[in-house]
Coordinates of C-alpha atoms and ligand atoms in Angstrom, one line a residue:
M1 CA 31.2 -11.0 -1.9
K2 CA 33.0 -9.2 0.4
P3 CA 31.1 -6.1 2.1
D4 CA 32.5 -3.2 0.4
N5 CA 32.4 -0.1 2.7
K6 CA 33.9 2.1 0.3
K7 CA 31.2 2.0 -2.3
Q8 CA 28.9 4.8 -2.5
P9 CA 26.2 4.3 0.0
S10 CA 22.9 2.8 -1.2
L11 CA 19.8 5.0 -1.1
L12 CA 17.7 2.2 -1.0
F13 CA 19.4 1.1 2.3
T14 CA 19.8 4.6 4.0
P15 CA 17.2 4.9 6.5
I16 CA 14.4 7.4 6.1
K17 CA 12.2 9.5 8.5
V18 CA 8.8 9.9 7.7
N19 CA 7.0 12.5 9.8
G20 CA 7.6 10.9 13.2
V21 CA 8.8 7.4 12.1
T22 CA 11.9 6.5 11.2
L23 CA 12.4 3.6 8.4
K24 CA 15.4 1.6 8.8
N25 CA 15.4 1.2 4.7
R26 CA 13.2 2.5 2.0
I27 CA 11.5 -0.7 0.8
G28 CA 8.0 -1.0 1.5
V29 CA 5.6 -4.2 1.3
S30 CA 3.0 -2.6 -1.3
P31 CA -0.5 -3.5 0.2
M32 CA -1.7 -6.8 -1.1
V33 CA -5.0 -8.6 -0.1
T34 CA -4.9 -12.2 0.9
W35 CA -8.5 -13.3 0.9
Q36 CA -7.6 -15.6 4.2
A37 CA -9.7 -14.0 6.7
A38 CA -13.1 -15.8 7.8
A39 CA -16.1 -13.7 7.2
N40 CA -15.7 -12.0 10.5
G41 CA -12.7 -10.2 8.8
I42 CA -10.3 -11.4 11.9
P43 CA -6.6 -12.0 10.4
N44 CA -5.2 -15.0 11.4
D45 CA -2.2 -17.2 11.7
F46 CA -2.0 -17.1 7.9
H47 CA -1.8 -13.5 8.2
L48 CA 0.9 -13.5 11.0
A49 CA 2.9 -15.8 9.2
H50 CA 2.8 -13.8 6.0
Y51 CA 3.4 -10.3 7.2
G52 CA 5.9 -11.9 9.7
S53 CA 7.9 -13.1 6.8
F54 CA 8.0 -9.9 5.2
A55 CA 9.2 -8.3 8.5
L56 CA 12.2 -11.1 9.0
G57 CA 13.0 -10.7 5.6
G58 CA 14.2 -6.9 6.3
A59 CA 11.4 -4.6 4.9
G60 CA 11.5 -1.2 6.6
L61 CA 7.7 -1.0 6.0
V62 CA 5.2 -3.9 6.2
M63 CA 1.8 -2.5 5.0
V64 CA -0.7 -5.0 5.2
E65 CA -3.2 -5.3 2.9
C66 CA -6.6 -3.4 2.1
T67 CA -8.6 -3.7 5.2
A68 CA -12.1 -2.8 5.3
V69 CA -13.3 -0.2 7.7
E70 CA -16.9 -1.7 7.6
P71 CA -18.7 -4.9 6.6
R72 CA -19.8 -3.4 3.3
G73 CA -16.8 -2.3 2.1
R74 CA -15.0 -5.7 1.8
M75 CA -14.4 -6.5 -1.8
A76 CA -14.7 -10.2 -0.8
S77 CA -16.3 -11.8 2.5
A78 CA -12.5 -12.9 3.1
D79 CA -11.1 -10.0 3.1
T80 CA -9.5 -8.6 6.8
G81 CA -11.3 -5.9 8.6
I82 CA -11.0 -3.3 11.1
W83 CA -14.3 -2.5 12.1
N84 CA -14.4 -3.9 15.8
D85 CA -12.3 -4.6 18.8
A86 CA -12.0 -8.8 18.5
Q87 CA -10.0 -7.8 15.0
V88 CA -8.2 -4.9 16.8
D89 CA -6.6 -7.7 18.9
A90 CA -5.7 -9.9 16.3
W91 CA -3.8 -7.4 14.5
R92 CA -2.0 -6.2 17.5
R93 CA -0.5 -10.0 17.5
I94 CA 0.7 -8.9 14.0
T95 CA 2.1 -5.6 14.6
M96 CA 4.1 -6.8 17.7
L97 CA 5.7 -9.6 15.5
I98 CA 6.8 -7.0 12.7
K99 CA 8.1 -4.6 15.4
S100 CA 10.2 -6.9 17.1
Q101 CA 12.1 -7.8 14.0
G102 CA 12.9 -3.7 13.3
S103 CA 10.1 -2.9 11.0
V104 CA 7.2 -0.6 10.7
P105 CA 3.7 -2.0 10.6
G106 CA 1.2 0.3 8.2
I107 CA -2.2 -0.4 7.6
Q108 CA -4.3 0.4 4.2
L109 CA -7.8 1.4 5.1
G110 CA -10.4 0.7 2.2
H111 CA -13.6 0.6 1.5
A112 CA -14.5 -1.2 -1.8
G113 CA -17.4 0.9 -2.8
R114 CA -19.3 -0.5 -5.7
K115 CA -16.7 -3.5 -6.1
A116 CA -17.5 -4.8 -2.9
S117 CA -19.4 -8.1 -2.5
T118 CA -17.5 -10.1 -4.9
T119 CA -15.8 -13.4 -5.4
K120 CA -12.3 -13.4 -4.7
I121 CA -9.3 -13.7 -7.1
V122 CA -11.4 -14.1 -10.1
K123 CA -14.1 -11.0 -10.0
R124 CA -17.6 -11.2 -10.3
S125 CA -20.6 -9.9 -8.4
L126 CA -22.0 -12.2 -5.6
S127 CA -25.6 -12.5 -6.1
D128 CA -28.2 -12.3 -3.0
H129 CA -28.3 -16.0 -3.0
E130 CA -24.7 -16.6 -2.8
S131 CA -24.7 -14.3 0.3
G132 CA -24.1 -10.9 -1.7
W133 CA -24.7 -7.6 0.0
P134 CA -25.8 -4.0 -1.3
T135 CA -23.0 -1.9 -2.1
I136 CA -22.7 1.7 -2.1
A137 CA -21.3 4.4 -4.1
P138 CA -21.5 8.1 -4.9
S139 CA -23.7 7.2 -8.0
A140 CA -25.8 4.2 -8.8
I141 CA -23.5 2.9 -11.7
P142 CA -22.4 -0.3 -11.5
F143 CA -18.4 -1.3 -12.8
G144 CA -19.3 -3.0 -15.6
G145 CA -18.1 -6.3 -16.7
A146 CA -19.1 -9.1 -14.5
I147 CA -19.1 -6.8 -11.2
D148 CA -22.6 -5.7 -12.3
R149 CA -24.4 -5.2 -9.1
V150 CA -26.1 -1.7 -9.1
P151 CA -24.8 0.2 -5.8
I152 CA -27.1 2.4 -4.0
E153 CA -26.3 6.3 -4.3
A154 CA -24.7 7.4 -1.0
T155 CA -26.9 10.3 1.0
L156 CA -25.3 13.2 2.4
E157 CA -25.9 11.4 5.7
D158 CA -24.3 7.8 4.1
I159 CA -21.5 10.1 3.3
D160 CA -20.8 11.0 6.8
A161 CA -21.3 7.8 8.3
L162 CA -18.8 6.3 5.6
Q163 CA -16.3 9.1 6.6
Q164 CA -16.8 8.3 10.5
A165 CA -16.0 4.4 9.5
F166 CA -12.3 5.6 8.3
V167 CA -12.3 7.5 11.4
S168 CA -13.0 4.6 13.7
A169 CA -11.0 2.4 11.8
A170 CA -8.2 4.6 12.1
V171 CA -8.5 5.1 15.6
R172 CA -8.8 1.0 15.8
S173 CA -5.5 1.1 14.0
V174 CA -3.6 3.1 16.2
R175 CA -5.0 1.1 19.1
A176 CA -3.9 -2.3 17.2
G177 CA -0.1 -0.8 17.1
F178 CA 0.0 0.3 13.6
E179 CA 2.7 3.4 13.2
I180 CA 1.5 4.5 9.6
I181 CA -1.9 4.4 8.1
E182 CA -2.7 4.4 4.4
L183 CA -6.1 5.5 3.1
H184 CA -6.6 3.6 -0.3
Y185 CA -8.1 6.2 -2.6
G186 CA -7.3 4.0 -5.8
H187 CA -8.1 1.0 -8.0
G188 CA -11.9 1.9 -8.3
T189 CA -12.6 2.0 -4.7
L190 CA -14.9 3.9 -2.9
S191 CA -13.0 6.9 -2.5
N192 CA -11.6 6.9 -6.1
T193 CA -14.9 6.6 -7.4
F194 CA -15.7 10.1 -5.9
L195 CA -12.8 11.5 -7.7
S196 CA -13.5 10.4 -11.2
P197 CA -16.1 12.0 -13.3
I198 CA -16.5 8.6 -14.9
S199 CA -18.0 7.3 -11.6
N200 CA -19.3 10.6 -10.2
H201 CA -22.1 11.9 -11.8
R202 CA -23.7 13.8 -8.6
V203 CA -24.9 17.0 -8.6
D204 CA -24.2 18.1 -5.2
R205 CA -21.5 19.7 -3.7
Y206 CA -19.5 16.1 -3.9
G207 CA -19.8 15.9 -7.7
G208 CA -19.2 18.0 -11.0
S209 CA -16.3 20.3 -10.7
L210 CA -13.2 19.3 -9.5
A211 CA -12.9 20.7 -6.2
N212 CA -16.5 18.8 -5.4
R213 CA -15.3 15.4 -6.6
M214 CA -11.9 15.7 -4.2
R215 CA -14.2 16.8 -1.2
F216 CA -15.2 13.5 -0.2
G217 CA -11.2 12.4 -0.2
L218 CA -10.3 15.5 1.5
E219 CA -12.8 15.6 4.1
T220 CA -11.9 12.0 5.1
V221 CA -8.1 12.9 5.4
R222 CA -8.8 16.1 7.6
R223 CA -11.5 13.9 9.9
V224 CA -8.6 10.9 9.9
R225 CA -5.7 13.4 10.5
K226 CA -7.8 14.8 13.7
V227 CA -8.1 11.5 15.6
I228 CA -4.2 10.2 15.3
P229 CA -0.9 11.3 16.3
K230 CA 0.3 14.4 15.0
S231 CA 3.6 12.5 14.3
M232 CA 1.9 9.4 12.7
P233 CA 2.7 9.4 8.8
L234 CA -0.4 9.4 6.9
F235 CA -0.3 7.9 3.0
V236 CA -2.8 8.2 0.4
R237 CA -2.7 5.6 -2.5
L238 CA -4.0 7.1 -5.3
S239 CA -4.9 5.8 -8.8
V240 CA -3.0 8.3 -10.7
T241 CA -5.3 8.1 -13.9
D242 CA -8.1 6.7 -15.1
Y243 CA -6.6 5.6 -18.6
A244 CA -9.7 7.5 -20.3
D245 CA -9.9 10.4 -22.3
N246 CA -12.8 11.6 -19.9
G247 CA -11.5 10.3 -16.6
W248 CA -9.3 11.2 -13.7
S249 CA -5.7 12.2 -15.1
V250 CA -2.3 12.8 -13.9
D251 CA -2.8 16.6 -13.8
D252 CA -5.9 16.2 -11.4
S253 CA -3.6 13.8 -9.5
V254 CA -1.0 16.4 -9.2
E255 CA -3.3 19.0 -8.3
F256 CA -5.0 16.5 -5.6
A257 CA -1.6 15.9 -4.0
K258 CA -1.2 19.4 -3.2
Q259 CA -4.3 19.7 -1.6
L260 CA -3.4 16.4 0.3
R261 CA -0.2 17.9 1.1
A262 CA -1.8 20.9 3.0
A263 CA -4.3 18.6 4.9
D264 CA -0.7 16.8 6.4
V265 CA -0.9 14.1 4.3
D266 CA 2.7 12.7 4.4
V267 CA 3.1 10.4 1.2
V268 CA 1.3 9.9 -1.9
D269 CA 1.2 6.1 -2.8
C270 CA 1.2 6.4 -6.8
S271 CA -0.7 3.4 -8.3
S272 CA -3.4 3.4 -11.2
G273 CA -6.5 2.6 -13.1
G274 CA -9.6 0.4 -11.4
V275 CA -12.1 2.5 -12.1
V276 CA -12.9 1.9 -15.8
D277 CA -13.5 -1.8 -16.7
G278 CA -11.9 -3.6 -19.8
I279 CA -9.1 -0.9 -19.9
N280 CA -6.0 -2.8 -21.8
Y281 CA -3.0 -1.2 -19.5
T282 CA -0.3 -2.7 -21.7
P283 CA 0.1 0.1 -24.4
Y284 CA 0.3 2.4 -21.4
N285 CA 3.2 0.6 -20.3
T286 CA 1.9 1.0 -16.8
P287 CA 4.6 1.0 -14.5
D288 CA 6.3 3.7 -16.2
V289 CA 2.8 5.6 -16.2
Q290 CA 3.0 5.3 -12.3
H291 CA 6.7 6.1 -12.0
R292 CA 6.7 9.2 -13.5
A293 CA 3.5 10.2 -12.2
S294 CA 5.6 9.7 -8.7
A295 CA 8.2 11.8 -10.1
R296 CA 6.0 14.9 -11.0
I297 CA 3.8 14.6 -7.9
R298 CA 7.0 14.8 -5.8
S299 CA 8.4 17.4 -7.7
E300 CA 5.0 19.8 -8.6
A301 CA 3.3 19.1 -5.5
G302 CA 6.2 18.8 -3.2
I303 CA 5.3 16.0 -1.1
A304 CA 6.8 12.3 -0.6
T305 CA 5.6 9.8 -2.9
T306 CA 6.3 6.1 -3.6
A307 CA 7.1 4.3 -6.7
V308 CA 5.4 1.0 -7.4
G309 CA 5.0 -1.2 -10.2
K310 CA 7.0 -4.1 -11.8
I311 CA 10.4 -3.0 -9.3
V312 CA 12.1 -6.5 -9.1
D313 CA 15.6 -5.8 -10.1
P314 CA 17.0 -3.6 -7.0
L315 CA 19.4 -1.5 -9.3
K316 CA 16.0 -0.5 -10.6
A317 CA 14.7 0.8 -7.0
E318 CA 17.9 2.1 -6.4
A319 CA 17.8 4.2 -9.6
L320 CA 14.3 5.2 -8.9
L321 CA 15.4 6.9 -5.4
R322 CA 18.8 8.6 -7.2
D323 CA 16.6 10.4 -9.9
N324 CA 14.0 11.7 -7.1
S325 CA 11.2 9.7 -9.0
A326 CA 10.4 8.7 -5.3
T327 CA 10.8 9.0 -1.8
L328 CA 10.2 5.4 -1.3
V329 CA 10.0 2.1 -3.1
F330 CA 6.9 -0.1 -2.7
I331 CA 7.0 -3.8 -4.0
G332 CA 4.7 -6.5 -4.3
R333 CA 5.1 -9.8 -6.5
A334 CA 8.7 -9.6 -6.3
L335 CA 8.2 -9.8 -2.4
L336 CA 5.7 -12.6 -2.8
N337 CA 8.0 -14.6 -4.9
N338 CA 11.0 -14.1 -2.3
P339 CA 10.2 -12.2 1.1
H340 CA 13.8 -12.4 1.2
W341 CA 14.0 -9.9 -1.3
P342 CA 15.8 -7.1 0.7
Y343 CA 18.8 -9.7 1.7
T344 CA 19.4 -10.0 -2.4
A345 CA 19.3 -6.3 -2.9
A346 CA 21.2 -5.7 0.1
D347 CA 24.0 -8.1 -1.0
L348 CA 24.3 -5.8 -4.4
L349 CA 23.9 -2.5 -2.7
A350 CA 24.4 -2.0 0.8
T351 CA 27.2 -1.8 3.3
E352 CA 27.9 -3.1 6.6
H353 CA 26.4 -0.1 8.2
T354 CA 23.4 0.2 6.2
F355 CA 21.8 -3.2 6.3
K356 CA 21.8 -5.8 9.2
Y357 CA 19.9 -9.4 9.0
P358 CA 17.7 -10.2 11.9
D359 CA 20.1 -11.0 15.1
S360 CA 19.6 -15.0 14.8
Y361 CA 20.9 -14.9 11.4
D362 CA 23.4 -12.4 11.5
W363 CA 26.3 -14.5 12.9
C364 CA 25.8 -16.8 9.8
I365 CA 25.2 -14.9 6.9
G366 CA 25.5 -11.3 8.3
W367 CA 28.6 -9.6 6.7
K368 CA 31.1 -11.0 8.4
G369 CA 29.5 -14.5 8.8
F370 CA 28.3 -14.1 5.1
Y371 CA 31.9 -13.3 3.7
K372 CA 33.2 -16.8 5.6
W373 CA 29.7 -18.6 4.2
R374 CA 30.4 -17.5 0.7
Q375 CA 34.1 -18.2 0.8
S376 CA 33.3 -21.8 1.8
L377 CA 30.7 -22.4 -0.5
Q378 CA 33.4 -21.4 -3.2
K379 CA 35.7 -23.5 -2.0
D380 CA 33.2 -26.6 -2.1
Q381 CA 32.5 -25.5 -5.9
N382 CA 36.3 -25.5 -6.6
N383 CA 36.9 -28.9 -5.0
N384 CA 34.2 -30.6 -7.0
Ligands
FMN401 C1 -2.0 -10.6 -4.8 C2 -2.6 -8.9 -5.2 C3 -3.2 -8.2 -4.2 C4 -3.1 -6.9 -4.2 N1 -4.0 -6.2 -3.4 C5 -3.9 -5.1 -3.3 C6 -4.5 -4.1 -2.2 O1 -4.9 -4.9 -1.1 N2 -4.3 -3.0 -2.0 C7 -3.9 -2.3 -3.0 O2 -3.9 -0.7 -3.0 N3 -2.9 -2.7 -4.1 C8 -3.3 -4.3 -4.3 N4 -2.5 -4.7 -5.2 C9 -1.6 -4.0 -5.9 C10 -0.1 -3.9 -5.4 O3 -0.1 -3.3 -4.1 C11 1.0 -3.4 -6.6 O4 0.3 -2.1 -6.6 C12 0.8 -4.1 -7.5 O5 1.0 -5.2 -7.4 C13 2.2 -3.7 -8.6 O6 3.4 -3.6 -7.9 P1 4.2 -5.2 -8.1 O7 4.4 -5.2 -9.8 O8 5.3 -5.2 -7.1 O9 3.4 -6.3 -7.8 C14 -2.5 -6.2 -5.0 C15 -1.6 -6.9 -5.9 C16 -1.6 -8.2 -5.9 C17 -0.4 -9.0 -6.8

């Protein structure tokens, strides 16, 4: 395929500035836990190769997996962490590799709350005999199903300490070389359980009304914003709906996004679910729910958003940007399947000016070399 500079420039491959950081394209690696760390939470060679592959593959933003702000906040003991300096040093190796390839490293900071202390992949609570640990949440209500450990109800002192754990993790993330921080407020993690009336039955100023349920998350955002550079993009991942009549709704997400914007959050990352056990998402057509919520939050709260969920076709990614459903697209499983997904997308959408392969590949598969390479493949095929 000959590069066609006359075609309409692709939005997916148009660089974008988010706060003080420029992304070379609008493709972000969606945060995905890998369960590859030892119990010390230190990322290792697996993480270096894994995240390095996405940077070599051309994603503009490589958001690393949900990383625990304190040991108690790990989902499984194989989760990565950023609660000490040894972890900072190990992450720095990874951020340096990502940056050396022209991508921007981001980190998702999370606390699993009542979903902590579980086995990996197929989730069930670890018992005390299996080295499980006490969990903490806004209310002493277990998640349900096989995640049946009853969390302790956080006191006001606990709440202050939990927020401080996010603050310390944010400071460490900056020291580790991350250029974007995302706070995980989705998927039934601690902050998500403060938001949802299903998991938050508190009667103090952190529970009850919508304003009270938003307090934990907003205070955390404000405290984090104070300790990171003004120009550093701050993202928040939301579960835009609990998919339950009496739960958190897309309307609530729009209201929360307005408040997040006022607290200097730059991007709302629109995921869904995770507070209620046993929901069958299929009838809800989940990606559409998320993409539509992204569009609403973007227009009604006036804040940048990500669309995420089952984006595999580059044309779909481009369409979501073109119809103003999102500012960025986050891609998960399609990138696990093919970390070079951006190359395929560029082949379809980009022009010579809007996509560059890594130097080492550019001479043979970049626009000029690529054209020759394709021609020679075609010739071989014709000769056979
Ligand atoms: C293996 C795996 C691990 C995941 N881990 C996380 C995580 O750490 N944090 C998070 O917010 N979402 C996590 N997710 C959800 C993804 O970020 C993404 O939102 C979801 O997979 C939908 O996008 P996709 O259809 O492009 O895969 C994970 C998904 C997968 C498949």
